[in-house]
Amino acid sequence: MAVHDKIGAMAEEMTRWRRTLHACPETAFQEKETSDYVAEKLLSFGLDIHRGLAGTGIVATIQRGAGESPAIGLRSDIDALDITEATGLPYASRNQGKMHACGHDGHMSMLLGAAKYLAGSDTFRGTVHFIFQPAEENEGGGGRMVREGLFDRFPVRSVFGLHNFPVLPEGTFAICKGPMMAAYDVFDIEIRGKGGHAATPQNVKDPILASSYLVTLLQSIVSRDVNPVQAAVVSVTEIRGGTSYNIIPDAVRLRGTTRHFLPQVQEMVEARMREICSGVSASFGIAVDMAYERRYPPLVNTDRETDEAARAAALVAGKDRVLTDITPVMTSEDFAFLLKEKPGAYIGIGSGNPKETGRLHQAMYDFNDRILPIGASYWATLVETLLPK
Ligand SMILES: [Zn+2]
Ligand SMILES: [Zn+2]
């Protein structure tokens, strides 16, 4: 393992930062204390910082060399989740109902470690923008930073992201070219019938029966309409309706998500959902209305930058500990918005045994601090290889 010596020496300090951040988890666009803490650290390392993109976002810059130097962007997410922490750790969340259960505390600490190391060493020529991005979970802070001018104010040749993967062995890396994570869409369906006494079904328009057919029919899209070699997911995740044993309600509400990689699959899934909704409406004589929202695009790594990321990872972890052809996953990530604008690559860093650390988004999850110097060394190596002196 080729962790930078100076970064290895910062392991305890990075762990302290990570645990301080872990204790004050804040969710989408509310990351005020988090943003203040990160900004204060960056200023203490001597970086120029810009605050305010997407509200709590920070871009910090190190420029080495005069004139038109090439620039790259390195991004960390900063937000937490609406989960009540159950780890019982001394540095557990002090914000009730909020938790860093996706490791974004660790991501911030790794990028801060790289910023401190790079600020204090003369090992590259060019410009590095350290992007601390709010609201990765659900709310698309990455898209908002782009819309508010991230790459106009801070132009880059390419941009890179990183996420811990508890299912991969500690200190390994994983990446693939092309689509690596799916697009993320959401839907809300309202089935409005006519409620009444459960014992007189002839007098009601039953939204519960209609919604049951609807949920089942929606499952025919992936099994019968999507080409089996082109992946998609349709998941109904919430059903709300009814109040008692003997009352048929007026309405039932469904919510859920769809995932896919290809625009034509996305179009078709949405179109088929609308057709099925009108079919159920006609069959039962009740109103079925669907609101469908496209949230995150698919995350697509460009070929050259995937090679660059894999090469930097191999210099840190060893070539045999870098998987370069992993199977894409149906989870989503708003770094995709940055990759829609600029070439770049998103890489996974193995954080070890999920039995020990918990899985992402679980109340028992904790970031594995042993990978902090590995992730920071990856960032530093990426800078030193892409922007050589
Ligand atoms: Zn997450
Ligand atoms: Zn995450």
mmCIF file of C-alpha atoms and ligand atoms in Angstrom:
data_model
loop_
_atom_site.group_PDB
_atom_site.id
_atom_site.type_symbol
_atom_site.label_atom_id
_atom_site.label_comp_id
_atom_site.label_asym_id
_atom_site.label_seq_id
_atom_site.Cartn_x
_atom_site.Cartn_y
_atom_site.Cartn_z
ATOM 1 C CA MET A 1 0.000 0.000 0.000
ATOM 2 C CA ALA A 2 1.538 3.304 -1.103
ATOM 3 C CA VAL A 3 -0.092 5.810 1.200
ATOM 4 C CA HIS A 4 1.721 9.147 1.069
ATOM 5 C CA ASP A 5 3.995 9.368 4.153
ATOM 6 C CA LYS A 6 2.815 12.835 5.037
ATOM 7 C CA ILE A 7 -0.816 11.760 4.709
ATOM 8 C CA GLY A 8 -0.187 8.618 6.757
ATOM 9 C CA ALA A 9 1.151 10.896 9.486
ATOM 10 C CA MET A 10 -2.152 12.793 9.420
ATOM 11 C CA ALA A 11 -4.266 9.684 10.130
ATOM 12 C CA GLU A 12 -5.157 10.655 13.688
ATOM 13 C CA GLU A 13 -5.961 14.220 12.725
ATOM 14 C CA MET A 14 -8.201 13.050 9.850
ATOM 15 C CA THR A 15 -9.965 10.671 12.241
ATOM 16 C CA ARG A 16 -10.610 13.584 14.602
ATOM 17 C CA TRP A 17 -12.110 15.666 11.784
ATOM 18 C CA ARG A 18 -14.245 12.738 10.653
ATOM 19 C CA ARG A 19 -15.620 12.073 14.133
ATOM 20 C CA THR A 20 -16.302 15.768 14.753
ATOM 21 C CA LEU A 21 -18.260 15.874 11.480
ATOM 22 C CA HIS A 22 -19.977 12.600 12.354
ATOM 23 C CA ALA A 23 -21.352 14.139 15.556
ATOM 24 C CA CYS A 24 -23.067 17.031 13.750
ATOM 25 C CA PRO A 25 -24.941 15.430 10.835
ATOM 26 C CA GLU A 26 -27.101 17.820 8.818
ATOM 27 C CA THR A 27 -29.373 16.995 5.890
ATOM 28 C CA ALA A 28 -29.959 18.536 2.462
ATOM 29 C CA PHE A 29 -29.088 22.235 2.194
ATOM 30 C CA GLN A 30 -29.070 22.577 6.013
ATOM 31 C CA GLU A 31 -25.375 21.689 6.345
ATOM 32 C CA LYS A 32 -24.459 24.946 8.080
ATOM 33 C CA GLU A 33 -22.282 23.760 10.952
ATOM 34 C CA THR A 34 -20.705 21.219 8.616
ATOM 35 C CA SER A 35 -19.952 23.851 5.991
ATOM 36 C CA ASP A 36 -18.509 26.207 8.629
ATOM 37 C CA TYR A 37 -16.245 23.460 9.960
ATOM 38 C CA VAL A 38 -14.975 22.489 6.506
ATOM 39 C CA ALA A 39 -14.451 26.150 5.514
ATOM 40 C CA GLU A 40 -12.508 26.864 8.688
ATOM 41 C CA LYS A 41 -10.209 23.884 8.054
ATOM 42 C CA LEU A 42 -9.633 24.868 4.412
ATOM 43 C CA LEU A 43 -8.788 28.441 5.416
ATOM 44 C CA SER A 44 -6.369 27.167 8.052
ATOM 45 C CA PHE A 45 -4.581 25.166 5.320
ATOM 46 C CA GLY A 46 -4.201 28.415 3.347
ATOM 47 C CA LEU A 47 -6.670 27.680 0.514
ATOM 48 C CA ASP A 48 -8.804 30.299 -1.222
ATOM 49 C CA ILE A 49 -12.424 29.434 -0.627
ATOM 50 C CA HIS A 50 -15.722 30.362 -2.214
ATOM 51 C CA ARG A 51 -18.962 29.754 -0.328
ATOM 52 C CA GLY A 52 -22.621 29.895 -1.248
ATOM 53 C CA LEU A 53 -23.054 27.674 -4.326
ATOM 54 C CA ALA A 54 -26.187 25.612 -3.611
ATOM 55 C CA GLY A 55 -26.361 27.424 -0.271
ATOM 56 C CA THR A 56 -23.945 25.468 1.867
ATOM 57 C CA GLY A 57 -21.533 24.403 -0.902
ATOM 58 C CA ILE A 58 -17.843 25.277 -0.795
ATOM 59 C CA VAL A 59 -15.256 25.367 -3.562
ATOM 60 C CA ALA A 60 -11.656 25.690 -2.382
ATOM 61 C CA THR A 61 -8.807 26.213 -4.791
ATOM 62 C CA ILE A 62 -5.078 25.643 -4.946
ATOM 63 C CA GLN A 63 -3.342 27.085 -7.994
ATOM 64 C CA ARG A 64 0.257 26.262 -8.789
ATOM 65 C CA GLY A 65 2.009 27.800 -11.782
ATOM 66 C CA ALA A 66 1.153 30.908 -13.736
ATOM 67 C CA GLY A 67 -1.240 31.544 -16.612
ATOM 68 C CA GLU A 68 -3.595 29.049 -18.182
ATOM 69 C CA SER A 69 -2.849 26.047 -16.023
ATOM 70 C CA PRO A 70 -4.990 22.940 -16.468
ATOM 71 C CA ALA A 71 -7.621 22.513 -13.767
ATOM 72 C CA ILE A 72 -9.370 19.504 -12.263
ATOM 73 C CA GLY A 73 -12.207 19.211 -9.750
ATOM 74 C CA LEU A 74 -12.399 16.788 -6.804
ATOM 75 C CA ARG A 75 -15.762 16.415 -5.149
ATOM 76 C CA SER A 76 -16.976 15.287 -1.733
ATOM 77 C CA ASP A 77 -20.605 15.171 -0.608
ATOM 78 C CA ILE A 78 -21.314 16.714 2.823
ATOM 79 C CA ASP A 79 -24.886 15.800 3.797
ATOM 80 C CA ALA A 80 -26.335 13.272 6.224
ATOM 81 C CA LEU A 81 -29.552 11.223 6.379
ATOM 82 C CA ASP A 82 -32.839 11.199 8.315
ATOM 83 C CA ILE A 83 -31.898 8.169 10.408
ATOM 84 C CA THR A 84 -31.706 7.848 14.195
ATOM 85 C CA GLU A 85 -28.231 6.575 14.982
ATOM 86 C CA ALA A 86 -28.009 3.347 16.973
ATOM 87 C CA THR A 87 -24.241 2.855 17.199
ATOM 88 C CA GLY A 88 -23.859 4.174 20.762
ATOM 89 C CA LEU A 89 -20.397 5.478 19.814
ATOM 90 C CA PRO A 90 -18.859 8.294 21.863
ATOM 91 C CA TYR A 91 -18.956 10.529 18.782
ATOM 92 C CA ALA A 92 -22.472 9.490 17.719
ATOM 93 C CA SER A 93 -24.897 12.034 16.274
ATOM 94 C CA ARG A 94 -25.998 14.810 18.603
ATOM 95 C CA ASN A 95 -28.673 15.913 16.098
ATOM 96 C CA GLN A 96 -31.775 13.882 16.909
ATOM 97 C CA GLY A 97 -33.027 11.874 13.921
ATOM 98 C CA LYS A 98 -30.055 12.789 11.711
ATOM 99 C CA MET A 99 -27.064 10.591 10.995
ATOM 100 C CA HIS A 100 -23.999 10.310 8.780
ATOM 101 C CA ALA A 101 -24.987 6.804 7.686
ATOM 102 C CA CYS A 102 -23.552 7.010 4.168
ATOM 103 C CA GLY A 103 -19.987 7.963 5.096
ATOM 104 C CA HIS A 104 -20.033 11.496 3.760
ATOM 105 C CA ASP A 105 -18.253 12.478 7.003
ATOM 106 C CA GLY A 106 -15.401 10.223 5.867
ATOM 107 C CA HIS A 107 -15.500 11.597 2.321
ATOM 108 C CA MET A 108 -15.108 15.149 3.673
ATOM 109 C CA SER A 109 -12.231 14.125 5.901
ATOM 110 C CA MET A 110 -10.408 12.387 3.018
ATOM 111 C CA LEU A 111 -10.749 15.428 0.759
ATOM 112 C CA LEU A 112 -9.675 17.738 3.597
ATOM 113 C CA GLY A 113 -6.646 15.511 4.160
ATOM 114 C CA ALA A 114 -5.697 15.750 0.495
ATOM 115 C CA ALA A 115 -6.214 19.535 0.555
ATOM 116 C CA LYS A 116 -3.954 19.949 3.584
ATOM 117 C CA TYR A 117 -1.249 17.745 2.074
ATOM 118 C CA LEU A 118 -1.372 19.417 -1.367
ATOM 119 C CA ALA A 119 -1.424 22.905 0.165
ATOM 120 C CA GLY A 120 1.772 22.105 2.015
ATOM 121 C CA SER A 121 3.735 20.425 -0.768
ATOM 122 C CA ASP A 122 5.115 21.500 -4.127
ATOM 123 C CA THR A 123 4.288 18.355 -6.065
ATOM 124 C CA PHE A 124 2.050 19.494 -8.933
ATOM 125 C CA ARG A 125 1.498 22.265 -11.478
ATOM 126 C CA GLY A 126 -2.013 23.436 -12.262
ATOM 127 C CA THR A 127 -5.248 24.187 -10.481
ATOM 128 C CA VAL A 128 -7.248 21.959 -8.170
ATOM 129 C CA HIS A 129 -10.778 22.840 -7.123
ATOM 130 C CA PHE A 130 -11.988 20.987 -4.017
ATOM 131 C CA ILE A 131 -15.776 20.818 -4.307
ATOM 132 C CA PHE A 132 -17.746 20.239 -1.092
ATOM 133 C CA GLN A 133 -21.282 19.579 -2.274
ATOM 134 C CA PRO A 134 -24.497 19.611 -0.216
ATOM 135 C CA ALA A 135 -27.609 17.473 -0.541
ATOM 136 C CA GLU A 136 -26.396 14.365 -2.339
ATOM 137 C CA GLU A 137 -29.178 12.264 -0.799
ATOM 138 C CA ASN A 138 -32.434 12.744 -2.776
ATOM 139 C CA GLU A 139 -32.246 16.507 -3.271
ATOM 140 C CA GLY A 140 -29.673 16.840 -6.069
ATOM 141 C CA GLY A 141 -27.286 19.416 -4.601
ATOM 142 C CA GLY A 142 -24.812 18.519 -7.341
ATOM 143 C CA GLY A 143 -27.307 19.574 -10.006
ATOM 144 C CA ARG A 144 -27.961 22.805 -8.122
ATOM 145 C CA MET A 145 -24.240 23.632 -7.900
ATOM 146 C CA VAL A 146 -23.949 23.110 -11.665
ATOM 147 C CA ARG A 147 -27.029 25.276 -12.346
ATOM 148 C CA GLU A 148 -25.643 28.012 -10.112
ATOM 149 C CA GLY A 149 -22.471 28.197 -12.185
ATOM 150 C CA LEU A 150 -20.000 25.743 -10.640
ATOM 151 C CA PHE A 151 -18.102 25.151 -13.874
ATOM 152 C CA ASP A 152 -18.470 28.734 -15.167
ATOM 153 C CA ARG A 153 -16.788 30.103 -12.079
ATOM 154 C CA PHE A 154 -14.412 27.186 -11.649
ATOM 155 C CA PRO A 155 -13.723 25.736 -15.096
ATOM 156 C CA VAL A 156 -12.163 22.285 -15.052
ATOM 157 C CA ARG A 157 -10.867 19.844 -17.636
ATOM 158 C CA SER A 158 -12.280 16.924 -15.689
ATOM 159 C CA VAL A 159 -13.963 16.133 -12.392
ATOM 160 C CA PHE A 160 -13.688 13.170 -10.019
ATOM 161 C CA GLY A 161 -15.827 11.688 -7.245
ATOM 162 C CA LEU A 162 -15.367 8.912 -4.675
ATOM 163 C CA HIS A 163 -17.629 6.873 -2.368
ATOM 164 C CA ASN A 164 -16.973 4.274 0.298
ATOM 165 C CA PHE A 165 -18.336 0.780 -0.441
ATOM 166 C CA PRO A 166 -18.613 -1.345 2.741
ATOM 167 C CA VAL A 167 -19.149 -4.490 0.653
ATOM 168 C CA LEU A 168 -15.652 -4.245 -0.855
ATOM 169 C CA PRO A 169 -12.516 -5.251 1.077
ATOM 170 C CA GLU A 170 -10.832 -2.434 2.964
ATOM 171 C CA GLY A 171 -8.493 -0.354 0.829
ATOM 172 C CA THR A 172 -9.530 -1.766 -2.548
ATOM 173 C CA PHE A 173 -10.999 0.342 -5.336
ATOM 174 C CA ALA A 174 -13.732 -0.351 -7.895
ATOM 175 C CA ILE A 175 -14.757 1.426 -11.064
ATOM 176 C CA CYS A 176 -16.027 0.804 -14.588
ATOM 177 C CA LYS A 177 -16.200 2.714 -17.841
ATOM 178 C CA GLY A 178 -19.550 4.014 -19.074
ATOM 179 C CA PRO A 179 -22.728 3.818 -16.994
ATOM 180 C CA MET A 180 -21.860 2.823 -13.413
ATOM 181 C CA MET A 181 -24.991 3.935 -11.544
ATOM 182 C CA ALA A 182 -28.590 4.268 -12.672
ATOM 183 C CA ALA A 183 -30.886 7.221 -13.286
ATOM 184 C CA TYR A 184 -33.229 7.940 -10.393
ATOM 185 C CA ASP A 185 -36.855 8.902 -11.053
ATOM 186 C CA VAL A 186 -39.743 9.064 -8.585
ATOM 187 C CA PHE A 187 -43.504 8.814 -8.948
ATOM 188 C CA ASP A 188 -46.595 9.668 -6.922
ATOM 189 C CA ILE A 189 -49.901 8.064 -7.905
ATOM 190 C CA GLU A 190 -53.290 9.011 -6.521
ATOM 191 C CA ILE A 191 -56.194 6.582 -7.000
ATOM 192 C CA ARG A 192 -59.406 8.400 -6.223
ATOM 193 C CA GLY A 193 -62.604 6.345 -6.024
ATOM 194 C CA LYS A 194 -65.669 6.667 -3.851
ATOM 195 C CA GLY A 195 -65.549 5.417 -0.291
ATOM 196 C CA GLY A 196 -68.313 3.920 1.767
ATOM 197 C CA HIS A 197 -69.384 0.981 3.913
ATOM 198 C CA ALA A 198 -67.235 -2.091 3.458
ATOM 199 C CA ALA A 199 -70.367 -4.274 3.541
ATOM 200 C CA THR A 200 -71.934 -2.551 0.535
ATOM 201 C CA PRO A 201 -69.248 -2.731 -2.162
ATOM 202 C CA GLN A 202 -71.896 -2.206 -4.844
ATOM 203 C CA ASN A 203 -72.144 1.415 -3.677
ATOM 204 C CA VAL A 204 -68.437 2.272 -3.723
ATOM 205 C CA LYS A 205 -65.583 2.661 -6.193
ATOM 206 C CA ASP A 206 -62.890 0.800 -4.321
ATOM 207 C CA PRO A 207 -59.439 2.417 -4.626
ATOM 208 C CA ILE A 208 -57.818 -0.357 -2.572
ATOM 209 C CA LEU A 209 -58.700 -3.064 -5.085
ATOM 210 C CA ALA A 210 -57.691 -0.803 -7.979
ATOM 211 C CA SER A 211 -54.364 0.037 -6.361
ATOM 212 C CA SER A 212 -53.658 -3.652 -5.778
ATOM 213 C CA TYR A 213 -54.089 -4.367 -9.492
ATOM 214 C CA LEU A 214 -52.019 -1.306 -10.302
ATOM 215 C CA VAL A 215 -49.059 -2.417 -8.164
ATOM 216 C CA THR A 216 -49.147 -5.843 -9.789
ATOM 217 C CA LEU A 217 -49.489 -4.468 -13.325
ATOM 218 C CA LEU A 218 -46.574 -2.089 -12.801
ATOM 219 C CA GLN A 219 -44.398 -5.153 -12.232
ATOM 220 C CA SER A 220 -45.137 -6.289 -15.782
ATOM 221 C CA ILE A 221 -43.131 -3.372 -17.207
ATOM 222 C CA VAL A 222 -39.723 -4.734 -16.271
ATOM 223 C CA SER A 223 -40.684 -8.351 -16.912
ATOM 224 C CA ARG A 224 -42.537 -7.861 -20.239
ATOM 225 C CA ASP A 225 -41.696 -4.459 -21.779
ATOM 226 C CA VAL A 226 -38.032 -3.829 -20.985
ATOM 227 C CA ASN A 227 -35.479 -5.630 -23.111
ATOM 228 C CA PRO A 228 -33.979 -8.162 -20.660
ATOM 229 C CA VAL A 229 -30.423 -7.045 -21.456
ATOM 230 C CA GLN A 230 -31.297 -3.396 -20.716
ATOM 231 C CA ALA A 231 -31.783 -3.052 -16.982
ATOM 232 C CA ALA A 232 -34.624 -1.258 -15.234
ATOM 233 C CA VAL A 233 -36.333 -1.287 -11.838
ATOM 234 C CA VAL A 234 -39.896 -0.259 -10.964
ATOM 235 C CA SER A 235 -40.449 -0.286 -7.185
ATOM 236 C CA VAL A 236 -43.607 0.791 -5.391
ATOM 237 C CA THR A 237 -42.329 1.762 -1.961
ATOM 238 C CA GLU A 238 -45.318 3.228 -0.187
ATOM 239 C CA ILE A 239 -49.088 2.577 -0.075
ATOM 240 C CA ARG A 240 -51.330 4.792 2.003
ATOM 241 C CA GLY A 241 -55.078 4.398 2.301
ATOM 242 C CA GLY A 242 -57.825 3.408 4.650
ATOM 243 C CA THR A 243 -58.634 3.936 8.318
ATOM 244 C CA SER A 244 -60.647 1.016 9.651
ATOM 245 C CA TYR A 245 -62.059 -2.550 9.279
ATOM 246 C CA ASN A 246 -65.344 -1.517 7.785
ATOM 247 C CA ILE A 247 -64.696 1.578 5.701
ATOM 248 C CA ILE A 248 -63.578 1.636 2.119
ATOM 249 C CA PRO A 249 -61.575 4.855 1.698
ATOM 250 C CA ASP A 250 -62.030 7.488 -0.981
ATOM 251 C CA ALA A 251 -58.420 7.417 -2.083
ATOM 252 C CA VAL A 252 -55.149 5.500 -1.992
ATOM 253 C CA ARG A 253 -51.736 7.013 -2.615
ATOM 254 C CA LEU A 254 -48.745 5.145 -3.967
ATOM 255 C CA ARG A 255 -45.162 6.294 -4.188
ATOM 256 C CA GLY A 256 -42.064 4.714 -5.604
ATOM 257 C CA THR A 257 -38.998 4.920 -7.773
ATOM 258 C CA THR A 258 -37.786 3.743 -11.148
ATOM 259 C CA ARG A 259 -34.146 3.140 -12.182
ATOM 260 C CA HIS A 260 -32.553 2.665 -15.600
ATOM 261 C CA PHE A 261 -29.435 3.532 -17.587
ATOM 262 C CA LEU A 262 -30.739 4.380 -21.060
ATOM 263 C CA PRO A 263 -32.932 7.358 -22.088
ATOM 264 C CA GLN A 264 -35.098 5.142 -24.311
ATOM 265 C CA VAL A 265 -35.761 2.777 -21.387
ATOM 266 C CA GLN A 266 -36.625 5.745 -19.166
ATOM 267 C CA GLU A 267 -39.078 7.081 -21.797
ATOM 268 C CA MET A 268 -40.678 3.694 -22.236
ATOM 269 C CA VAL A 269 -41.021 2.979 -18.487
ATOM 270 C CA GLU A 270 -42.747 6.308 -17.885
ATOM 271 C CA ALA A 271 -45.008 5.882 -20.936
ATOM 272 C CA ARG A 272 -46.025 2.351 -19.915
ATOM 273 C CA MET A 273 -46.735 3.510 -16.358
ATOM 274 C CA ARG A 274 -49.077 6.175 -17.737
ATOM 275 C CA GLU A 275 -50.820 3.618 -19.975
ATOM 276 C CA ILE A 276 -51.285 1.214 -17.071
ATOM 277 C CA CYS A 277 -52.672 4.024 -14.883
ATOM 278 C CA SER A 278 -55.259 4.913 -17.543
ATOM 279 C CA GLY A 279 -56.057 1.244 -18.078
ATOM 280 C CA VAL A 280 -56.738 0.720 -14.367
ATOM 281 C CA SER A 281 -58.740 3.933 -14.329
ATOM 282 C CA ALA A 282 -60.932 2.682 -17.201
ATOM 283 C CA SER A 283 -61.266 -0.818 -15.738
ATOM 284 C CA PHE A 284 -62.475 0.346 -12.317
ATOM 285 C CA GLY A 285 -64.154 3.600 -13.277
ATOM 286 C CA ILE A 286 -62.039 5.656 -10.905
ATOM 287 C CA ALA A 287 -59.494 8.441 -11.321
ATOM 288 C CA VAL A 288 -55.804 7.506 -11.404
ATOM 289 C CA ASP A 289 -53.349 10.407 -11.591
ATOM 290 C CA MET A 290 -49.600 10.023 -11.733
ATOM 291 C CA ALA A 291 -46.918 12.649 -11.158
ATOM 292 C CA TYR A 292 -43.551 11.457 -12.476
ATOM 293 C CA GLU A 293 -40.301 13.289 -11.761
ATOM 294 C CA ARG A 294 -36.854 12.698 -13.257
ATOM 295 C CA ARG A 295 -34.456 13.289 -10.377
ATOM 296 C CA TYR A 296 -30.898 12.116 -11.184
ATOM 297 C CA PRO A 297 -29.453 11.183 -14.566
ATOM 298 C CA PRO A 298 -27.408 7.982 -14.868
ATOM 299 C CA LEU A 299 -23.802 8.263 -13.693
ATOM 300 C CA VAL A 300 -21.580 7.734 -16.724
ATOM 301 C CA ASN A 301 -17.775 7.560 -16.400
ATOM 302 C CA THR A 302 -15.780 8.705 -19.435
ATOM 303 C CA ASP A 303 -13.148 6.269 -20.708
ATOM 304 C CA ARG A 304 -9.999 8.367 -20.370
ATOM 305 C CA GLU A 305 -10.813 9.624 -16.887
ATOM 306 C CA THR A 306 -11.773 6.119 -15.733
ATOM 307 C CA ASP A 307 -8.285 4.982 -16.767
ATOM 308 C CA GLU A 308 -6.752 7.968 -14.974
ATOM 309 C CA ALA A 309 -8.694 7.240 -11.774
ATOM 310 C CA ALA A 310 -7.837 3.518 -11.916
ATOM 311 C CA ARG A 311 -4.146 4.313 -12.456
ATOM 312 C CA ALA A 312 -4.057 6.639 -9.415
ATOM 313 C CA ALA A 313 -5.901 4.028 -7.337
ATOM 314 C CA ALA A 314 -3.422 1.342 -8.436
ATOM 315 C CA LEU A 315 -0.478 3.519 -7.384
ATOM 316 C CA VAL A 316 -1.987 3.686 -3.895
ATOM 317 C CA ALA A 317 -3.572 0.241 -3.452
ATOM 318 C CA GLY A 318 -1.635 -1.937 -5.924
ATOM 319 C CA LYS A 319 -2.914 -2.947 -9.350
ATOM 320 C CA ASP A 320 -4.430 -6.225 -8.169
ATOM 321 C CA ARG A 321 -6.563 -4.354 -5.626
ATOM 322 C CA VAL A 322 -8.286 -2.165 -8.203
ATOM 323 C CA LEU A 323 -11.321 -3.651 -9.956
ATOM 324 C CA THR A 324 -11.768 -1.847 -13.276
ATOM 325 C CA ASP A 325 -14.740 -3.694 -14.717
ATOM 326 C CA ILE A 326 -17.369 -3.886 -11.985
ATOM 327 C CA THR A 327 -21.012 -4.561 -12.753
ATOM 328 C CA PRO A 328 -23.016 -1.318 -12.714
ATOM 329 C CA VAL A 329 -25.497 -0.891 -9.855
ATOM 330 C CA MET A 330 -29.090 0.404 -9.826
ATOM 331 C CA THR A 331 -28.451 2.854 -6.990
ATOM 332 C CA SER A 332 -28.001 6.494 -7.973
ATOM 333 C CA GLU A 333 -25.723 9.408 -7.208
ATOM 334 C CA ASP A 334 -26.014 13.086 -7.988
ATOM 335 C CA PHE A 335 -22.347 13.345 -9.009
ATOM 336 C CA ALA A 336 -24.001 12.308 -12.289
ATOM 337 C CA PHE A 337 -24.974 15.976 -12.796
ATOM 338 C CA LEU A 338 -21.301 16.969 -12.718
ATOM 339 C CA LEU A 339 -20.418 14.166 -15.137
ATOM 340 C CA LYS A 340 -23.097 15.390 -17.548
ATOM 341 C CA GLU A 341 -21.125 18.631 -17.855
ATOM 342 C CA LYS A 342 -17.508 17.482 -17.726
ATOM 343 C CA PRO A 343 -15.484 14.357 -18.454
ATOM 344 C CA GLY A 344 -14.705 12.523 -15.273
ATOM 345 C CA ALA A 345 -14.966 9.395 -13.177
ATOM 346 C CA TYR A 346 -16.501 8.199 -9.943
ATOM 347 C CA ILE A 347 -14.695 5.466 -8.024
ATOM 348 C CA GLY A 348 -15.620 3.241 -5.093
ATOM 349 C CA ILE A 349 -13.196 2.704 -2.205
ATOM 350 C CA GLY A 350 -13.638 -0.494 -0.208
ATOM 351 C CA SER A 351 -14.271 0.185 3.458
ATOM 352 C CA GLY A 352 -14.313 -3.389 4.660
ATOM 353 C CA ASN A 353 -16.547 -5.929 6.217
ATOM 354 C CA PRO A 354 -20.192 -4.747 6.457
ATOM 355 C CA LYS A 355 -20.617 -7.061 9.479
ATOM 356 C CA GLU A 356 -18.146 -4.817 11.270
ATOM 357 C CA THR A 357 -19.107 -1.404 9.903
ATOM 358 C CA GLY A 358 -22.758 -1.900 8.952
ATOM 359 C CA ARG A 359 -24.140 -1.215 5.512
ATOM 360 C CA LEU A 360 -24.816 2.210 4.036
ATOM 361 C CA HIS A 361 -28.039 3.862 5.269
ATOM 362 C CA GLN A 362 -28.276 1.624 8.356
ATOM 363 C CA ALA A 363 -28.594 2.961 11.916
ATOM 364 C CA MET A 364 -25.576 0.826 12.984
ATOM 365 C CA TYR A 365 -23.297 2.008 10.157
ATOM 366 C CA ASP A 366 -20.014 3.733 10.953
ATOM 367 C CA PHE A 367 -17.345 4.899 8.527
ATOM 368 C CA ASN A 368 -14.114 2.889 8.681
ATOM 369 C CA ASP A 369 -11.454 5.415 9.716
ATOM 370 C CA ARG A 370 -8.639 3.127 8.586
ATOM 371 C CA ILE A 371 -9.335 4.061 4.972
ATOM 372 C CA LEU A 372 -9.035 7.825 5.540
ATOM 373 C CA PRO A 373 -5.318 7.996 4.584
ATOM 374 C CA ILE A 374 -5.944 5.657 1.639
ATOM 375 C CA GLY A 375 -8.684 7.847 0.192
ATOM 376 C CA ALA A 376 -6.694 11.044 0.797
ATOM 377 C CA SER A 377 -3.661 9.453 -0.889
ATOM 378 C CA TYR A 378 -5.835 8.522 -3.874
ATOM 379 C CA TRP A 379 -6.863 12.168 -4.242
ATOM 380 C CA ALA A 380 -3.277 13.389 -3.876
ATOM 381 C CA THR A 381 -1.982 10.806 -6.354
ATOM 382 C CA LEU A 382 -4.685 11.726 -8.844
ATOM 383 C CA VAL A 383 -3.609 15.379 -8.675
ATOM 384 C CA GLU A 384 0.099 14.547 -8.910
ATOM 385 C CA THR A 385 -0.382 12.246 -11.897
ATOM 386 C CA LEU A 386 -2.848 14.463 -13.818
ATOM 387 C CA LEU A 387 -1.087 17.758 -13.107
ATOM 388 C CA PRO A 388 2.617 16.813 -13.037
ATOM 389 C CA LYS A 389 5.278 19.382 -12.193
HETATM 390 ZN ZN ZN B 1 -26.380 7.560 0.643
HETATM 391 ZN ZN ZN B 2 -23.472 8.497 -0.063
#
